[in-house]
Short mmCIF file of C-alpha atoms and ligand atoms in Angstrom, two decimals:
data_model
loop_
_atom_site.label_atom_id
_atom_site.label_comp_id
_atom_site.label_asym_id
_atom_site.label_seq_id
_atom_site.Cartn_x
_atom_site.Cartn_y
_atom_site.Cartn_z
CA MET A 951 -36.87 43.57 -15.59
CA LYS A 952 -35.50 40.17 -16.56
CA LYS A 953 -33.40 39.94 -19.68
CA SER A 954 -34.65 37.73 -22.49
CA VAL A 955 -32.92 34.48 -23.38
CA ALA A 956 -31.67 36.01 -26.62
CA ILE A 957 -30.02 38.90 -24.80
CA LEU A 958 -28.44 36.63 -22.20
CA LEU A 959 -27.00 34.43 -24.93
CA ARG A 960 -25.68 37.41 -26.82
CA GLU A 961 -23.99 38.78 -23.72
CA LEU A 962 -21.92 35.64 -23.22
CA PRO A 963 -18.29 36.29 -24.12
CA GLY A 964 -16.81 34.61 -27.19
CA VAL A 965 -14.08 31.97 -27.06
CA ASP A 966 -11.41 34.30 -28.45
CA GLU A 967 -12.36 37.05 -26.08
CA LEU A 968 -12.01 34.57 -23.20
CA LEU A 969 -8.60 33.40 -24.41
CA ARG A 970 -7.40 37.01 -24.46
CA SER A 971 -8.50 37.58 -20.84
CA SER A 972 -5.67 37.99 -18.35
CA LEU A 973 -6.76 34.98 -16.30
CA LEU A 974 -6.60 32.59 -19.23
CA SER A 975 -3.48 34.10 -20.83
CA ALA A 976 -1.70 33.43 -17.56
CA LEU A 977 -2.42 29.71 -18.01
CA MET A 978 -0.60 29.51 -21.33
CA PRO A 979 2.70 27.97 -20.24
CA ARG A 980 0.96 25.21 -18.29
CA TYR A 981 -1.75 24.30 -20.80
CA SER A 982 -1.66 24.38 -24.58
CA ARG A 983 -3.91 26.87 -26.39
CA LYS A 984 -6.02 23.98 -27.67
CA VAL A 985 -6.65 22.57 -24.18
CA ILE A 986 -7.71 26.00 -22.85
CA LYS A 987 -9.89 26.58 -25.91
CA ASP A 988 -11.64 23.22 -25.46
CA ALA A 989 -12.27 23.99 -21.79
CA ALA A 990 -13.64 27.45 -22.69
CA ARG A 991 -15.94 25.92 -25.30
CA ALA A 992 -17.22 23.35 -22.80
CA VAL A 993 -17.96 26.05 -20.20
CA LEU A 994 -19.76 28.25 -22.76
CA GLU A 995 -21.79 25.30 -23.98
CA ARG A 996 -22.87 24.54 -20.43
CA LEU A 997 -23.86 28.18 -19.83
CA ARG A 998 -25.83 28.32 -23.09
CA THR A 999 -27.78 25.21 -22.13
CA ASP A 1000 -28.52 26.68 -18.71
CA ILE A 1001 -29.81 29.90 -20.24
CA ILE A 1002 -31.99 28.11 -22.80
CA ASP A 1003 -33.37 25.78 -20.15
CA LYS A 1004 -34.20 28.97 -18.20
CA LYS A 1005 -32.50 27.59 -15.18
CA THR A 1006 -33.26 29.87 -12.28
CA GLY A 1007 -30.39 31.86 -10.98
CA VAL A 1008 -28.49 32.20 -14.24
CA PRO A 1009 -26.99 35.61 -13.69
CA VAL A 1010 -25.56 37.97 -16.23
CA LEU A 1011 -21.95 36.87 -16.38
CA GLU A 1012 -18.95 39.12 -16.63
CA LEU A 1013 -16.01 38.04 -18.76
CA GLU A 1014 -13.88 37.45 -15.69
CA GLU A 1015 -16.46 35.18 -14.06
CA VAL A 1016 -16.65 32.98 -17.14
CA ALA A 1017 -12.83 32.92 -17.33
CA ARG A 1018 -12.73 31.79 -13.71
CA MET A 1019 -15.11 28.94 -14.56
CA VAL A 1020 -12.72 27.85 -17.31
CA VAL A 1021 -9.80 27.91 -14.86
CA GLY A 1022 -11.91 25.83 -12.47
CA THR A 1023 -12.53 23.22 -15.15
CA LEU A 1024 -8.84 22.96 -15.92
CA GLU A 1025 -7.78 22.81 -12.29
CA GLU A 1026 -10.11 19.86 -11.78
CA PHE A 1027 -7.71 17.81 -13.90
CA SER A 1028 -4.53 19.15 -12.38
CA GLY A 1029 -5.88 18.40 -8.89
CA ALA A 1030 -6.22 14.77 -9.90
CA GLY A 1031 -3.37 12.45 -9.02
CA LEU A 1032 -1.75 11.21 -5.84
CA THR A 1033 -1.62 13.68 -2.97
CA LYS A 1034 0.70 13.54 0.01
CA VAL A 1035 -1.24 12.64 3.17
CA ILE A 1036 -0.22 12.91 6.82
CA ASN A 1037 -0.80 9.54 8.48
CA GLY A 1038 -2.21 10.12 11.95
CA THR A 1039 -4.00 6.77 12.04
CA GLY A 1040 -1.36 4.84 13.94
CA THR A 1041 -1.46 2.10 11.31
CA ILE A 1042 2.11 1.86 10.10
CA LEU A 1043 1.60 -0.18 6.93
CA HIS A 1044 -1.67 1.45 5.87
CA THR A 1045 -2.70 -0.25 2.63
CA ASN A 1046 -5.01 2.64 1.64
CA LEU A 1047 -2.11 5.06 2.11
CA GLY A 1048 0.37 2.99 0.09
CA ARG A 1049 1.93 0.79 2.82
CA ALA A 1050 5.70 1.03 3.44
CA LEU A 1051 7.47 4.35 3.05
CA LEU A 1052 10.72 3.88 1.21
CA ALA A 1053 14.13 4.52 2.67
CA GLU A 1054 15.81 7.62 1.30
CA GLU A 1055 18.33 5.45 -0.61
CA ALA A 1056 15.55 3.39 -2.20
CA ALA A 1057 13.61 6.46 -3.34
CA LYS A 1058 16.81 7.89 -4.86
CA ALA A 1059 17.55 4.64 -6.68
CA ALA A 1060 14.03 4.70 -8.18
CA TYR A 1061 14.54 8.33 -9.20
CA VAL A 1062 17.83 7.57 -10.97
CA ALA A 1063 16.27 4.57 -12.72
CA ALA A 1064 13.36 6.73 -13.83
CA LEU A 1065 15.54 9.40 -15.40
CA ASN A 1066 18.27 7.27 -16.94
CA PRO A 1067 18.86 4.17 -19.01
CA VAL A 1068 19.92 1.43 -16.59
CA ASP A 1069 21.43 -2.05 -16.90
CA LEU A 1070 18.02 -3.60 -16.30
CA GLU A 1071 18.42 -6.71 -18.42
CA MET A 1072 22.11 -6.59 -19.20
CA ASP A 1073 25.38 -7.58 -17.61
CA ILE A 1074 27.43 -4.43 -18.11
CA THR A 1075 30.73 -6.24 -17.84
CA THR A 1076 30.00 -8.63 -20.72
CA GLY A 1077 27.08 -7.01 -22.53
CA GLN A 1078 25.14 -10.25 -22.22
CA ARG A 1079 21.43 -10.40 -21.54
CA LEU A 1080 20.33 -11.03 -17.95
CA GLU A 1081 17.03 -11.51 -16.14
CA ARG A 1082 15.75 -8.16 -14.90
CA ASP A 1083 15.49 -9.40 -11.33
CA SER A 1084 18.94 -11.00 -11.20
CA ALA A 1085 20.46 -8.25 -9.05
CA ALA A 1086 17.59 -8.52 -6.56
CA GLU A 1087 17.95 -12.29 -6.73
CA SER A 1088 21.59 -12.28 -5.58
CA ILE A 1089 20.79 -10.13 -2.55
CA ILE A 1090 17.70 -12.20 -1.68
CA ARG A 1091 19.79 -15.36 -1.92
CA SER A 1092 22.43 -14.01 0.39
CA LEU A 1093 19.85 -12.70 2.90
CA THR A 1094 17.65 -15.80 2.97
CA GLY A 1095 19.84 -18.69 1.93
CA ALA A 1096 17.46 -19.45 -0.95
CA GLU A 1097 18.92 -21.27 -3.95
CA ALA A 1098 17.09 -18.90 -6.28
CA ALA A 1099 14.53 -16.09 -6.28
CA CYS A 1100 12.47 -13.93 -8.59
CA VAL A 1101 10.36 -10.82 -8.19
CA VAL A 1102 6.86 -9.94 -9.39
CA ASN A 1103 4.34 -7.15 -8.86
CA ASN A 1104 3.03 -8.13 -5.43
CA ASN A 1105 2.59 -11.16 -3.22
CA ALA A 1106 -0.81 -11.97 -4.71
CA ALA A 1107 0.90 -12.22 -8.10
CA ALA A 1108 3.66 -14.35 -6.54
CA VAL A 1109 1.11 -16.85 -5.18
CA LEU A 1110 -0.75 -16.91 -8.50
CA LEU A 1111 2.41 -17.51 -10.50
CA VAL A 1112 3.77 -20.21 -8.18
CA LEU A 1113 0.48 -22.13 -8.11
CA ASN A 1114 -0.09 -21.82 -11.85
CA THR A 1115 3.42 -23.07 -12.58
CA LEU A 1116 3.52 -25.96 -10.12
CA ALA A 1117 -0.10 -27.07 -9.86
CA ASP A 1118 -2.11 -26.05 -12.95
CA GLY A 1119 -5.05 -28.44 -13.31
CA LYS A 1120 -4.07 -30.26 -10.13
CA GLU A 1121 -5.06 -30.30 -6.50
CA VAL A 1122 -3.61 -27.98 -3.89
CA VAL A 1123 -4.07 -29.10 -0.29
CA VAL A 1124 -4.71 -26.33 2.25
CA SER A 1125 -5.84 -26.42 5.88
CA ARG A 1126 -9.31 -24.90 6.46
CA GLY A 1127 -7.73 -22.80 9.19
CA GLU A 1128 -5.51 -21.07 6.65
CA LEU A 1129 -8.01 -20.15 3.93
CA ILE A 1130 -7.37 -16.48 4.46
CA GLU A 1131 -8.83 -13.28 3.13
CA ILE A 1132 -6.46 -10.31 3.19
CA GLY A 1133 -7.97 -6.83 2.90
CA GLY A 1134 -8.26 -5.54 -0.63
CA SER A 1135 -9.85 -8.67 -2.07
CA PHE A 1136 -7.05 -11.23 -1.78
CA ARG A 1137 -8.91 -14.45 -1.04
CA LEU A 1138 -6.81 -17.58 -1.12
CA PRO A 1139 -9.58 -19.88 -2.46
CA ASP A 1140 -10.17 -17.46 -5.35
CA ILE A 1141 -6.46 -17.15 -6.16
CA ILE A 1142 -6.10 -20.94 -6.15
CA GLU A 1143 -9.01 -21.23 -8.58
CA LYS A 1144 -7.73 -18.44 -10.82
CA SER A 1145 -4.33 -20.15 -10.89
CA GLY A 1146 -6.03 -23.08 -12.57
CA CYS A 1147 -5.77 -25.31 -9.51
CA ILE A 1148 -8.33 -27.29 -7.55
CA LEU A 1149 -8.57 -26.40 -3.88
CA LYS A 1150 -8.60 -29.38 -1.55
CA GLU A 1151 -9.55 -28.17 1.93
CA VAL A 1152 -8.50 -30.35 4.83
CA GLY A 1153 -9.09 -30.31 8.58
CA THR A 1154 -11.46 -27.89 10.26
CA THR A 1155 -11.32 -24.17 11.02
CA ASN A 1156 -9.64 -24.67 14.39
CA ARG A 1157 -7.93 -28.05 14.06
CA THR A 1158 -5.97 -29.71 11.27
CA HIS A 1159 -3.82 -32.82 11.81
CA ALA A 1160 -0.99 -34.50 9.93
CA TYR A 1161 -3.31 -37.33 8.84
CA ASP A 1162 -5.68 -34.77 7.29
CA TYR A 1163 -2.92 -33.86 4.86
CA SER A 1164 -1.72 -37.39 4.10
CA ASP A 1165 -5.28 -38.76 3.71
CA ALA A 1166 -6.06 -36.01 1.19
CA VAL A 1167 -3.32 -36.97 -1.25
CA THR A 1168 -4.45 -38.51 -4.55
CA ASP A 1169 -2.87 -38.97 -7.96
CA SER A 1170 -3.88 -35.47 -8.88
CA THR A 1171 -2.37 -33.74 -5.85
CA ALA A 1172 0.40 -31.30 -6.79
CA LEU A 1173 1.43 -29.69 -3.53
CA PHE A 1174 0.78 -28.77 0.08
CA PHE A 1175 0.17 -25.09 0.61
CA LYS A 1176 0.59 -23.20 3.85
CA ALA A 1177 -0.52 -19.60 4.34
CA HIS A 1178 0.49 -17.27 7.14
CA LYS A 1179 -2.62 -16.21 9.04
CA SER A 1180 -1.59 -12.62 8.62
CA ASN A 1181 -4.53 -10.75 10.03
CA TYR A 1182 -6.13 -13.04 12.59
CA GLU A 1183 -5.33 -15.69 15.15
CA VAL A 1184 -7.08 -18.92 16.02
CA VAL A 1185 -7.05 -19.37 19.79
CA GLY A 1186 -8.49 -21.94 22.19
CA PHE A 1187 -8.88 -25.60 21.18
CA THR A 1188 -6.57 -25.59 18.18
CA ALA A 1189 -4.15 -27.80 16.29
CA SER A 1190 -2.15 -27.21 13.18
CA VAL A 1191 0.64 -28.95 11.36
CA GLY A 1192 3.97 -27.18 11.53
CA LEU A 1193 6.05 -26.59 8.44
CA LYS A 1194 8.71 -29.18 9.34
CA GLU A 1195 6.11 -31.89 9.83
CA LEU A 1196 4.38 -30.97 6.59
CA VAL A 1197 7.69 -31.08 4.73
CA LYS A 1198 8.18 -34.62 6.04
CA ILE A 1199 4.75 -35.73 4.83
CA GLY A 1200 5.47 -33.99 1.51
CA ALA A 1201 8.75 -35.88 1.14
CA ASP A 1202 6.96 -39.20 1.87
CA LYS A 1203 4.35 -38.47 -0.76
CA GLY A 1204 6.65 -36.82 -3.27
CA LEU A 1205 4.92 -33.45 -3.02
CA PHE A 1206 6.23 -29.89 -2.83
CA VAL A 1207 5.48 -27.61 0.09
CA VAL A 1208 4.79 -23.97 -0.74
CA GLU A 1209 4.31 -21.32 1.92
CA ASP A 1210 2.77 -17.87 1.53
CA LEU A 1211 4.48 -15.92 4.31
CA GLY A 1212 2.57 -12.67 3.78
CA ALA A 1213 4.74 -10.03 5.41
CA GLY A 1214 7.91 -12.05 5.20
CA ALA A 1215 10.35 -10.71 7.78
CA LEU A 1216 13.98 -10.94 6.68
CA ILE A 1217 15.20 -10.56 10.26
CA ASP A 1218 13.96 -11.69 13.66
CA MET A 1219 11.65 -8.90 14.82
CA ARG A 1220 12.16 -9.94 18.45
CA GLU A 1221 15.65 -8.45 18.31
CA TYR A 1222 13.92 -5.07 18.03
CA GLY A 1223 11.54 -5.73 20.89
CA LEU A 1224 8.73 -6.63 18.49
CA PRO A 1225 6.66 -9.82 18.47
CA PHE A 1226 7.78 -12.87 16.54
CA GLU A 1227 7.06 -13.02 12.83
CA PRO A 1228 8.20 -15.99 10.71
CA VAL A 1229 11.60 -15.26 9.17
CA VAL A 1230 12.05 -16.15 5.49
CA ALA A 1231 15.47 -17.83 5.96
CA LYS A 1232 14.11 -20.03 8.77
CA ARG A 1233 11.16 -21.21 6.68
CA LEU A 1234 13.47 -22.21 3.84
CA GLU A 1235 15.76 -23.91 6.32
CA ALA A 1236 12.74 -25.80 7.68
CA GLY A 1237 12.30 -27.25 4.21
CA ALA A 1238 9.71 -25.16 2.34
CA ASP A 1239 10.39 -25.68 -1.38
CA ILE A 1240 9.08 -22.24 -2.24
CA VAL A 1241 8.07 -19.26 -0.10
CA THR A 1242 6.40 -16.05 -1.21
CA PHE A 1243 6.17 -12.70 0.58
CA SER A 1244 5.44 -9.00 0.01
CA GLY A 1245 8.12 -6.39 -0.58
CA ASP A 1246 6.10 -3.53 0.89
CA LYS A 1247 5.08 -4.93 4.26
CA LEU A 1248 7.66 -5.59 7.00
CA LEU A 1249 10.43 -5.68 4.42
CA GLY A 1250 9.88 -1.96 3.94
CA GLY A 1251 10.37 -1.69 0.18
CA PRO A 1252 8.23 -0.91 -2.88
CA GLN A 1253 5.12 -2.88 -3.82
CA SER A 1254 6.42 -6.22 -5.02
CA GLY A 1255 6.15 -9.93 -4.41
CA ILE A 1256 9.16 -12.16 -3.85
CA ILE A 1257 9.35 -15.84 -4.73
CA ALA A 1258 12.29 -17.69 -3.18
CA GLY A 1259 13.31 -21.32 -2.89
CA LYS A 1260 14.61 -24.29 -4.85
CA ARG A 1261 16.53 -23.42 -8.02
CA GLU A 1262 14.76 -25.97 -10.22
CA LEU A 1263 11.32 -24.70 -9.21
CA VAL A 1264 12.20 -21.00 -9.47
CA ASP A 1265 13.60 -21.62 -12.99
CA LYS A 1266 10.32 -23.25 -13.96
CA ILE A 1267 8.35 -20.37 -12.44
CA ARG A 1268 10.45 -17.88 -14.36
CA ARG A 1269 9.72 -19.64 -17.66
CA ASN A 1270 5.93 -19.39 -17.15
CA PRO A 1271 4.59 -16.89 -19.74
CA LEU A 1272 2.55 -15.31 -16.93
CA LYS A 1273 5.83 -14.07 -15.40
CA ARG A 1274 6.04 -11.55 -18.25
CA ALA A 1275 2.59 -10.23 -17.38
CA LEU A 1276 3.46 -9.95 -13.69
CA ARG A 1277 7.00 -8.57 -13.89
CA CYS A 1278 8.13 -5.39 -12.13
CA ASP A 1279 9.31 -2.20 -13.77
CA LYS A 1280 12.83 -0.78 -13.39
CA MET A 1281 11.91 1.77 -10.71
CA THR A 1282 10.42 -0.90 -8.47
CA LEU A 1283 13.43 -3.17 -8.93
CA ALA A 1284 15.85 -0.31 -8.25
CA ALA A 1285 14.00 0.59 -5.04
CA LEU A 1286 13.75 -3.05 -3.96
CA GLU A 1287 17.46 -3.77 -4.54
CA SER A 1288 18.39 -0.67 -2.64
CA THR A 1289 16.06 -1.60 0.26
CA LEU A 1290 17.46 -5.13 0.41
CA LYS A 1291 21.02 -3.76 0.56
CA LEU A 1292 20.12 -1.97 3.79
CA TYR A 1293 19.72 -5.40 5.40
CA MET A 1294 23.44 -5.96 4.90
CA ASN A 1295 23.91 -3.79 7.98
CA THR A 1296 21.19 -4.59 10.51
CA ALA A 1297 22.73 -2.29 13.13
CA GLU A 1298 21.79 0.69 10.96
CA LEU A 1299 18.43 -0.68 9.88
CA CYS A 1300 16.39 0.98 12.64
CA THR A 1301 17.44 4.43 11.56
CA ARG A 1302 17.49 3.89 7.80
CA LEU A 1303 14.39 1.79 7.12
CA PRO A 1304 11.26 3.89 7.80
CA VAL A 1305 9.01 0.89 8.60
CA LEU A 1306 11.36 -0.30 11.31
CA ARG A 1307 12.09 3.24 12.49
CA VAL A 1308 8.38 3.89 13.08
CA MET A 1309 7.80 0.48 14.69
CA THR A 1310 10.66 1.08 17.11
CA ARG A 1311 10.15 4.82 17.67
CA PRO A 1312 10.76 5.28 21.42
CA VAL A 1313 7.70 6.24 23.47
CA GLU A 1314 9.69 9.17 24.94
CA GLU A 1315 10.13 10.64 21.46
CA ILE A 1316 6.44 10.10 20.67
CA THR A 1317 5.46 11.72 23.97
CA SER A 1318 7.60 14.77 23.38
CA ASN A 1319 6.22 15.13 19.84
CA ALA A 1320 2.68 14.79 21.18
CA HIS A 1321 3.22 17.61 23.70
CA LYS A 1322 4.61 19.85 20.99
CA ALA A 1323 1.67 18.98 18.74
CA VAL A 1324 -0.81 19.83 21.52
CA LEU A 1325 0.65 23.33 21.90
CA LEU A 1326 0.79 23.94 18.15
CA LEU A 1327 -2.73 22.67 17.54
CA GLN A 1328 -4.24 24.51 20.51
CA GLU A 1329 -2.82 27.76 19.19
CA ARG A 1330 -3.90 27.11 15.58
CA LEU A 1331 -7.41 25.86 16.34
CA GLY A 1332 -8.27 28.54 18.93
CA THR A 1333 -11.21 28.69 21.29
CA GLY A 1334 -13.89 26.03 21.39
CA PHE A 1335 -11.35 23.27 20.84
CA THR A 1336 -9.81 21.04 23.48
CA VAL A 1337 -6.52 19.43 22.55
CA GLU A 1338 -4.83 16.94 24.86
CA ALA A 1339 -2.22 14.21 24.74
CA GLN A 1340 -3.21 10.78 25.98
CA LYS A 1341 -1.08 7.68 26.50
CA THR A 1342 -2.48 4.43 25.13
CA GLY A 1343 -2.70 1.22 27.03
CA PRO A 1344 -5.05 -1.13 28.87
CA GLY A 1345 -8.28 0.64 29.78
CA ALA A 1346 -7.29 3.64 27.64
CA VAL A 1347 -7.17 4.28 23.91
CA ASN A 1348 -5.83 1.55 21.60
CA GLY A 1349 -2.20 1.63 20.56
CA SER A 1350 -0.71 1.77 17.07
CA VAL A 1351 -0.78 -1.30 14.84
CA VAL A 1352 1.59 -2.49 12.17
CA GLY A 1353 -1.20 -3.19 9.67
CA GLY A 1354 -0.89 -4.67 6.19
CA GLY A 1355 -1.57 -8.06 7.72
CA SER A 1356 1.58 -8.01 9.85
CA LEU A 1357 1.88 -8.79 13.56
CA PRO A 1358 -1.87 -9.33 14.05
CA GLY A 1359 -3.36 -8.63 17.44
CA HIS A 1360 -0.29 -6.74 18.54
CA GLU A 1361 -0.46 -3.10 19.60
CA LEU A 1362 2.50 -0.80 19.94
CA PRO A 1363 2.39 1.74 22.78
CA THR A 1364 1.90 5.30 21.58
CA VAL A 1365 0.52 8.72 22.48
CA VAL A 1366 -2.50 10.15 20.74
CA VAL A 1367 -3.52 13.78 20.45
CA LYS A 1368 -7.22 13.98 21.23
CA ILE A 1369 -9.11 16.87 19.68
CA SER A 1370 -12.65 17.83 20.60
CA HIS A 1371 -14.91 20.83 20.10
CA VAL A 1372 -17.77 22.18 22.19
CA GLU A 1373 -20.26 21.89 19.34
CA ARG A 1374 -18.73 19.76 16.63
CA SER A 1375 -18.80 15.98 16.34
CA ALA A 1376 -15.71 13.81 16.05
CA LYS A 1377 -16.80 12.92 12.53
CA SER A 1378 -16.89 16.58 11.52
CA LEU A 1379 -13.40 17.16 12.96
CA TYR A 1380 -12.17 14.04 11.16
CA LEU A 1381 -13.50 15.44 7.88
CA SER A 1382 -12.07 18.93 8.47
CA PHE A 1383 -8.60 17.51 9.03
CA LEU A 1384 -9.00 15.27 6.01
CA ASN A 1385 -10.00 18.24 3.88
CA SER A 1386 -7.06 20.33 4.97
CA SER A 1387 -3.98 20.78 2.85
CA PRO A 1388 -2.14 18.43 3.00
CA PRO A 1389 -4.91 16.07 4.14
CA ILE A 1390 -4.43 14.75 7.69
CA LEU A 1391 -5.94 11.33 8.34
CA GLY A 1392 -6.78 10.54 11.95
CA ARG A 1393 -9.04 8.00 13.57
CA ILE A 1394 -12.25 8.10 15.57
CA LYS A 1395 -12.44 6.04 18.73
CA ASP A 1396 -15.30 6.08 21.25
CA GLY A 1397 -16.65 9.31 19.80
CA CYS A 1398 -13.27 11.10 19.94
CA PHE A 1399 -11.10 12.34 17.11
CA LEU A 1400 -7.51 11.16 17.55
CA LEU A 1401 -4.16 11.67 15.86
CA ASP A 1402 -1.66 8.92 16.65
CA MET A 1403 1.82 10.37 17.03
CA ARG A 1404 3.69 7.12 16.28
CA THR A 1405 3.01 7.46 12.55
CA VAL A 1406 3.50 11.24 12.43
CA ASN A 1407 7.12 12.27 11.86
CA GLU A 1408 7.05 15.93 12.88
CA PRO A 1409 4.55 17.69 15.17
CA GLU A 1410 4.48 20.53 12.61
CA ASP A 1411 2.96 18.10 10.07
CA LEU A 1412 -0.28 18.32 12.03
CA LEU A 1413 -0.98 21.98 11.51
CA PRO A 1414 -4.00 21.94 9.25
CA ASP A 1415 -4.75 24.66 6.81
CA MET A 1416 -8.53 24.77 7.23
C1 PLP B 167 -0.60 -9.39 2.40
C2 PLP B 167 -0.73 -10.81 2.07
C3 PLP B 167 -0.97 -11.22 0.76
C4 PLP B 167 -1.14 -10.23 -0.35
O1 PLP B 167 0.09 -9.60 -0.60
P1 PLP B 167 0.14 -8.31 -1.57
O2 PLP B 167 1.58 -7.97 -1.61
O3 PLP B 167 -0.72 -7.29 -0.95
O4 PLP B 167 -0.37 -8.76 -2.90
C5 PLP B 167 -1.07 -12.56 0.51
N1 PLP B 167 -0.95 -13.47 1.50
C6 PLP B 167 -0.71 -13.12 2.77
C7 PLP B 167 -0.58 -14.18 3.81
C8 PLP B 167 -0.60 -11.77 3.11
O5 PLP B 167 -0.36 -11.40 4.37
#
């Protein structure tokens, strides 16, 4: 016979009884009594409503079952927060996974800054006040030849701050071929507008000429703006105006030239067998008055945006009240300074800077890791699964990519571990790996589930607990 609502309600445990249960007492050091009590009340309230609403399937609940529900409610919160993920996508600077991994030194510097007072805005030899980014500035100056530099939250903030300082209420001339959108909602036309400037598009999508720029200049023109086409290429019948030429037109017209370099390589990537990417020092040498670039793309540091160039302009940028709203915290600056210092010894960079280490990981090492991963996975997954290593290349699976809008259209050779199952779809395997602990993110290509070994450090990382 079914129990009446009144009896079911009466049989629910009380809050105090729940708090005395062994399950909830065990939670005491981690959660305060009040937090556990509130969670217990919430669970009991929910159960009471269910009983009164005569929800089907409301069983008679033992004390321990109710206690377990309270634990579940609390664990929901503690499960929230950033979780370590294994990157098997082959995208090195994966924006959704937090882009560049920091060098050991940089992570340690951030850790020290987090736990201690630091000389963030003070010269410790004189006790005088300093700009918080002055240490980063000296290293950036020595690495790029810039007269001055400052650091903000990200490159989008850098572009916003530069434009707002130098061109508020005025026209900014940009080639139609460079009106970029970067993933994650960075759209140059929108940033220009939000900076208080008026966008003056010149040329066409595929062709822009020197006269397009000079003809566009009016009394209200503030500057010429160039943007690195980070994530696409225009090929075929094309024409664009190089930086040097634009600087010349700018000088004729008395206008500044600002360039958004996107990834902003500090060194020539070709020296590491990688494709060419504009080097910050070279762009300043070519005459750009100001350049901006990200700290967490090719540079390999924490999320940040760097503004470098002419002293007079950087000083003006620094005095903009928006700088205060866009400034970096001490942990970011500590990690950035430490990352920049690694560039003082480029011979060691490949081993010490994770971004460069992964980009230059030898195919032999990737192959050997892939074979180890195949054996480990085959054993763990058991029957029904096929696990095999496959080299990428023309006619085969796609290679790894740098991502984060760097080195577009360029693939790095790699080896993928291909996993299939007699009955299960690639999508279901993808989700199983993603729901393992820690989550393993792979990619699906042509109906196959793949794990790209270039972005996986150890084959053992791929053993899913599922
Ligand atoms: C990536 C990129 C940005 C945005 O930089 P964030 O650091 O992500 O804010 C802006 N412009 C270009 C050309 C880029 O490549």
